[in-house]
């Protein structure tokens, strides 16, 4: 019988770590320990969810533990690349919260570290990997339900939740900019659904329209992408109104030559539940409850760690998403200079 994979977490400054750890456990892994600097406001919720998991005295103790194979990272974004490199040098594979890096230099360092160590550096693009509706959409696309995908339109609105945000949230250097951060989700989905391995950023803009007292915050961003396979448009923001019953009305429209799919991932106002999928093609026009489609990424990652394979998400894809995010961020800020 195969021994379950053991993982640990370093840095819990973003609540995404809750889902990352829970999904690894659901896939059969064992949460062996965690460490974070200080006491971020995420700690109480984290301990409530994982009360039996011990807090290590320091992060190095987790890196030195030969029984731990995978490190989850959800610390302050600017620190994640450094911890990822340390973990890989210690012989661990890594699953990072997004953004996995915040500068071009960090990305180059991670590429070098992966090449030298042969370790896996992955990112949990939760708006794909933690959304059952995206799983079902991928199945439908693979079945040819909409023909050849030629465009994605992805929006990622978020609620600001100002009282709960730490100082680093408003520091451009700490979080990397809105396109490096949030829009990485939509870039990932564009590449995946169009089957693109590269793309050109043809438009990139960032702005702060509603929070002038926080000049480091970018509360609006947009990107246009083009590849030989298709086109993409992305809009991200921090404007989710308080009346919406969830943190953001995230949507994805997948346009094919023979139909389209629209995902209303987290809410469809006036309707119960999540994971609403609309499919329209030559023979079908229907709304599908995709909430039971599953989240295969985490089990595939465990298999990749064991088999040294590349099935959950290729390393080249991870690097390309980060490169395009950073390119778009730099282009947008240059336009504002």
Coordinates of C-alpha atoms in Angstrom, one line a residue:
X1 CA 0.0 0.0 0.0
X2 CA 1.4 3.4 -1.0
X3 CA 2.2 5.7 2.0
X4 CA 0.2 8.9 1.8
X5 CA 2.1 12.0 0.7
X6 CA 3.0 14.3 3.6
X7 CA 2.9 18.1 3.1
X8 CA 3.6 21.2 5.2
X9 CA 2.7 24.9 4.8
X10 CA 5.0 27.9 5.1
X11 CA 3.3 31.2 5.3
X12 CA -0.5 31.5 5.9
X13 CA -0.9 35.2 5.2
X14 CA -3.5 34.7 2.5
X15 CA -6.8 32.7 3.1
X16 CA -6.2 30.8 -0.1
X17 CA -4.1 28.4 2.0
X18 CA -7.3 27.1 3.6
X19 CA -8.5 25.7 0.2
X20 CA -5.0 24.6 -0.8
X21 CA -4.6 22.5 2.3
X22 CA -8.1 21.2 2.4
X23 CA -8.0 20.0 -1.2
X24 CA -4.7 18.3 -0.7
X25 CA -6.2 16.4 2.3
X26 CA -9.3 15.5 0.3
X27 CA -6.9 14.1 -2.4
X28 CA -5.4 11.8 0.2
X29 CA -2.4 13.7 1.5
X30 CA -1.4 14.2 5.2
X31 CA -0.9 17.7 6.6
X32 CA 2.2 17.3 8.7
X33 CA 2.9 20.8 10.0
X34 CA 3.0 24.5 9.3
X35 CA 4.9 27.7 10.2
X36 CA 4.3 31.3 9.6
X37 CA 6.0 34.5 10.7
X38 CA 4.1 36.3 13.5
X39 CA 0.3 36.0 13.9
X40 CA -1.5 37.1 10.7
X41 CA -5.2 37.7 10.8
X42 CA -5.7 34.5 8.9
X43 CA -4.3 32.4 11.8
X44 CA -7.5 32.0 13.8
X45 CA -9.4 30.7 10.8
X46 CA -6.5 28.4 9.9
X47 CA -6.3 26.8 13.3
X48 CA -10.1 26.3 13.4
X49 CA -9.9 24.4 10.2
X50 CA -6.8 22.4 11.0
X51 CA -6.7 22.1 14.8
X52 CA -4.6 18.9 14.9
X53 CA -1.8 20.1 12.6
X54 CA 1.2 21.2 14.7
X55 CA 2.9 24.5 14.3
X56 CA 6.6 24.1 13.8
X57 CA 9.1 26.2 15.8
X58 CA 10.6 27.5 12.6
X59 CA 10.2 26.9 8.8
X60 CA 13.6 25.3 8.6
X61 CA 12.4 22.4 10.7
X62 CA 9.8 21.6 8.0
X63 CA 12.4 21.9 5.2
X64 CA 14.7 19.5 7.1
X65 CA 12.0 16.9 7.7
X66 CA 12.8 14.0 5.2
X67 CA 9.2 12.8 5.4
X68 CA 7.7 16.0 4.0
X69 CA 7.5 15.9 0.2
X70 CA 5.5 19.0 -0.6
X71 CA 5.5 22.6 0.7
X72 CA 2.5 24.9 0.3
X73 CA 3.3 28.6 0.2
X74 CA 0.8 31.4 1.0
X75 CA 2.9 34.0 2.7
X76 CA 3.2 37.6 1.6
X77 CA 3.5 37.4 -2.2
X78 CA 6.9 39.1 -2.5
X79 CA 8.4 36.3 -0.2
X80 CA 7.0 33.3 -1.9
X81 CA 9.6 32.9 -4.6
X82 CA 12.4 32.9 -2.0
X83 CA 10.7 30.3 0.1
X84 CA 10.0 28.2 -3.1
X85 CA 13.7 28.2 -4.0
X86 CA 14.7 27.2 -0.4
X87 CA 12.2 24.4 -0.5
X88 CA 13.3 23.1 -3.8
X89 CA 17.0 23.2 -2.7
X90 CA 15.9 21.2 0.3
X91 CA 14.5 18.5 -2.0
X92 CA 10.8 19.4 -1.7
X93 CA 8.2 20.1 -4.4
X94 CA 6.2 23.3 -4.1
X95 CA 2.6 24.4 -4.5
X96 CA 2.4 28.1 -4.2
X97 CA -0.6 30.4 -3.9
X98 CA -0.7 33.0 -6.7
X99 CA 1.2 35.1 -7.5
X100 CA 4.1 32.7 -7.3
X101 CA 6.6 35.5 -7.9
X102 CA 6.3 39.3 -8.2
X103 CA 9.4 40.3 -10.3
X104 CA 11.2 39.1 -13.4
X105 CA 14.3 38.4 -11.4
X106 CA 12.3 36.1 -9.1
X107 CA 10.9 34.3 -12.1
X108 CA 14.4 33.8 -13.6
X109 CA 15.6 32.5 -10.2
X110 CA 12.8 30.0 -10.0
X111 CA 13.4 28.8 -13.5
X112 CA 17.0 28.2 -12.7
X113 CA 16.2 26.4 -9.5
X114 CA 13.7 24.1 -11.2
X115 CA 16.3 23.3 -13.9
X116 CA 19.0 22.5 -11.3
X117 CA 17.0 20.6 -8.8
X118 CA 14.4 18.8 -11.0
X119 CA 11.7 19.7 -8.4
X120 CA 8.1 20.7 -9.3
X121 CA 7.1 24.3 -8.8
X122 CA 3.4 24.7 -9.2
X123 CA 0.8 27.3 -8.5
X124 CA -2.7 26.7 -7.3
X125 CA -4.7 28.8 -9.8
X126 CA -7.8 28.4 -7.7
X127 CA -10.2 30.0 -10.1
X128 CA -9.6 26.9 -12.3
X129 CA -8.4 24.2 -10.0
X130 CA -10.9 24.8 -7.2
X131 CA -14.0 25.4 -9.3
X132 CA -16.0 22.3 -10.4
X133 CA -17.6 24.2 -13.2
X134 CA -14.2 24.7 -14.9
X135 CA -13.6 21.0 -14.6
X136 CA -16.9 20.3 -16.5
X137 CA -16.2 23.0 -19.0
X138 CA -12.8 21.4 -19.8
X139 CA -14.5 18.1 -20.4
X140 CA -17.1 19.7 -22.7
X141 CA -14.3 21.5 -24.7
X142 CA -12.4 18.2 -25.0
X143 CA -15.5 16.5 -26.3
X144 CA -15.8 19.1 -29.0
X145 CA -19.0 20.6 -27.6
X146 CA -18.2 24.1 -28.9
X147 CA -15.8 23.4 -31.7
X148 CA -12.4 25.0 -31.7
X149 CA -12.0 27.6 -28.9
X150 CA -11.0 30.9 -30.4
X151 CA -11.6 33.3 -27.4
X152 CA -11.9 33.5 -23.7
X153 CA -13.4 36.4 -21.8
X154 CA -12.6 36.2 -18.1
X155 CA -13.6 38.6 -15.3
X156 CA -12.3 38.5 -11.7
X157 CA -14.1 40.9 -9.5
X158 CA -13.2 40.9 -5.8
X159 CA -14.5 42.4 -2.6
X160 CA -12.0 44.8 -1.0
X161 CA -12.9 43.9 2.6
X162 CA -10.8 46.8 3.8
X163 CA -11.0 46.1 7.6
X164 CA -9.5 42.7 7.2
X165 CA -6.6 43.6 4.9
X166 CA -3.1 43.7 6.3
X167 CA -0.7 46.6 5.4
X168 CA 1.1 44.5 2.7
X169 CA -2.2 44.3 0.7
X170 CA -1.9 48.0 -0.1
X171 CA 1.9 47.9 -0.9
X172 CA 2.5 47.5 -4.7
X173 CA 6.0 45.9 -4.1
X174 CA 4.5 43.4 -1.7
X175 CA 1.6 42.1 -3.7
X176 CA 3.1 42.6 -7.2
X177 CA 0.3 44.6 -8.8
X178 CA -3.2 43.6 -9.8
X179 CA -2.3 42.0 -13.1
X180 CA 0.6 40.0 -11.6
X181 CA -1.8 38.9 -8.8
X182 CA -5.4 38.5 -9.7
X183 CA -5.2 38.4 -13.5
X184 CA -2.8 35.4 -13.4
X185 CA -6.0 33.3 -13.0
X186 CA -7.5 34.5 -16.2
X187 CA -4.2 34.2 -18.1
X188 CA -4.0 30.6 -17.0
X189 CA -7.5 30.0 -18.3
X190 CA -6.8 31.7 -21.6
X191 CA -3.8 29.6 -22.3
X192 CA -5.5 26.4 -21.1
X193 CA -8.7 26.7 -23.0
X194 CA -7.3 28.0 -26.3
X195 CA -4.4 25.5 -26.2
X196 CA -1.8 28.2 -26.4
X197 CA 1.8 27.8 -25.2
X198 CA 2.6 31.5 -25.7
X199 CA 0.8 34.8 -26.3
X200 CA 1.3 38.5 -27.0
X201 CA -0.1 41.1 -24.6
X202 CA -1.7 43.6 -26.9
X203 CA -3.3 45.8 -24.2
X204 CA -2.7 46.2 -20.5
X205 CA -4.0 48.9 -18.1
X206 CA -4.1 49.4 -14.3
X207 CA -5.7 52.2 -12.3
X208 CA -6.8 53.3 -8.9
X209 CA -10.3 54.8 -9.3
X210 CA -11.9 54.3 -5.9
X211 CA -9.1 54.3 -3.3
X212 CA -7.1 57.5 -3.7
X213 CA -5.9 57.4 -0.1
X214 CA -4.1 54.1 -0.9
X215 CA -1.8 54.9 -3.8
X216 CA -0.2 51.5 -3.7
X217 CA -3.4 49.8 -4.4
X218 CA -4.5 49.1 -8.0
X219 CA -8.2 48.5 -7.9
X220 CA -8.8 48.0 -11.7
X221 CA -7.0 46.2 -14.4
X222 CA -7.5 44.8 -17.9
X223 CA -5.5 42.8 -20.4
X224 CA -6.0 41.7 -24.0
X225 CA -4.1 38.7 -25.3
X226 CA -3.5 37.2 -28.7
X227 CA -1.9 33.9 -29.8
X228 CA -2.0 31.8 -33.0
X229 CA -4.8 29.8 -31.4
X230 CA -7.1 32.5 -30.1
X231 CA -7.8 35.8 -28.4
X232 CA -8.5 36.8 -24.8
X233 CA -9.9 39.7 -22.8
X234 CA -9.5 40.0 -19.0
X235 CA -10.9 42.4 -16.5
X236 CA -10.1 42.3 -12.8
X237 CA -11.1 44.7 -10.0
X238 CA -11.7 45.3 -6.3
X239 CA -15.3 46.7 -6.7
X240 CA -17.6 43.8 -5.6
X241 CA -20.6 45.5 -3.8
X242 CA -21.5 44.5 -0.3
X243 CA -24.9 43.2 -1.3
X244 CA -23.5 40.4 -3.4
X245 CA -23.6 37.2 -1.2
X246 CA -20.1 36.1 -2.1
X247 CA -16.6 37.7 -2.6
X248 CA -17.0 38.2 -6.4
X249 CA -19.1 37.3 -9.4
X250 CA -16.3 35.6 -11.3
X251 CA -17.2 34.5 -14.8
X252 CA -15.6 32.9 -17.8
X253 CA -17.0 32.8 -21.3
X254 CA -15.4 30.3 -23.7
X255 CA -16.2 31.0 -27.4
X256 CA -15.8 28.3 -29.9
X257 CA -16.4 28.0 -33.6
X258 CA -19.6 25.9 -33.0
X259 CA -21.0 27.3 -29.7
X260 CA -20.1 28.8 -26.4
X261 CA -19.9 28.1 -22.7
X262 CA -20.5 30.6 -19.9
X263 CA -19.4 29.9 -16.3
X264 CA -21.0 31.7 -13.4
X265 CA -18.6 30.2 -11.0
X266 CA -19.5 31.5 -7.5
X267 CA -23.0 33.0 -7.8
X268 CA -25.8 33.5 -10.3
X269 CA -27.9 36.3 -8.8
X270 CA -31.4 35.2 -8.0
X271 CA -30.5 31.5 -8.2
X272 CA -29.2 29.1 -5.5
X273 CA -25.9 27.4 -5.5
X274 CA -22.6 27.8 -7.3
X275 CA -21.0 26.4 -10.5
X276 CA -23.6 27.4 -13.0
X277 CA -22.6 26.4 -16.5
X278 CA -24.4 27.5 -19.6
X279 CA -23.9 25.6 -22.8
X280 CA -25.2 26.7 -26.2
X281 CA -24.3 24.9 -29.5
X282 CA -26.1 23.6 -32.6
X283 CA -28.1 21.0 -30.7
X284 CA -28.1 22.1 -27.0
X285 CA -29.1 25.3 -25.2
X286 CA -29.1 24.5 -21.5
X287 CA -28.0 25.4 -18.0
X288 CA -26.1 22.8 -16.2
X289 CA -25.4 22.3 -12.5
X290 CA -21.7 21.5 -12.6
X291 CA -21.1 21.6 -8.8
X292 CA -20.4 17.8 -8.7
X293 CA -17.8 17.8 -11.4
X294 CA -14.8 17.4 -9.0
X295 CA -11.4 18.9 -8.6
X296 CA -8.9 16.5 -10.2
X297 CA -5.8 18.8 -10.0
X298 CA -4.8 17.9 -6.5
X299 CA -4.8 14.1 -7.0
X300 CA -2.9 14.6 -10.3
X301 CA -0.3 16.7 -8.5
X302 CA 0.2 14.0 -5.9
X303 CA 0.7 11.5 -8.8
X304 CA 3.1 13.8 -10.5
X305 CA 5.2 14.1 -7.3
X306 CA 5.3 10.3 -6.9
X307 CA 5.9 9.5 -10.6
X308 CA 8.0 12.7 -11.5
X309 CA 5.4 13.3 -14.3
X310 CA 3.8 16.5 -15.6
X311 CA 0.1 15.8 -15.8
X312 CA -1.6 18.2 -13.4
X313 CA -0.2 21.3 -15.1
X314 CA 3.0 21.5 -17.1
X315 CA 6.0 23.4 -15.7
X316 CA 6.2 25.3 -19.0
X317 CA 2.6 26.5 -18.5
X318 CA 3.3 27.7 -15.0
X319 CA 6.3 29.7 -16.1
X320 CA 4.4 31.2 -19.1
X321 CA 1.5 32.4 -17.0
X322 CA 3.9 34.2 -14.7
X323 CA 5.9 35.7 -17.5
X324 CA 2.7 37.0 -19.2
X325 CA 1.4 38.4 -15.9
X326 CA 4.6 40.2 -15.3
X327 CA 4.8 41.5 -18.9
X328 CA 1.3 42.8 -18.7
X329 CA 1.9 44.5 -15.3
X330 CA 5.1 46.2 -16.6
X331 CA 3.3 47.4 -19.8
X332 CA 0.4 48.8 -17.8
X333 CA 2.6 50.7 -15.4
X334 CA 4.7 52.1 -18.2
X335 CA 1.6 53.4 -19.8
X336 CA 0.8 55.3 -16.6
X337 CA 4.3 56.7 -16.1

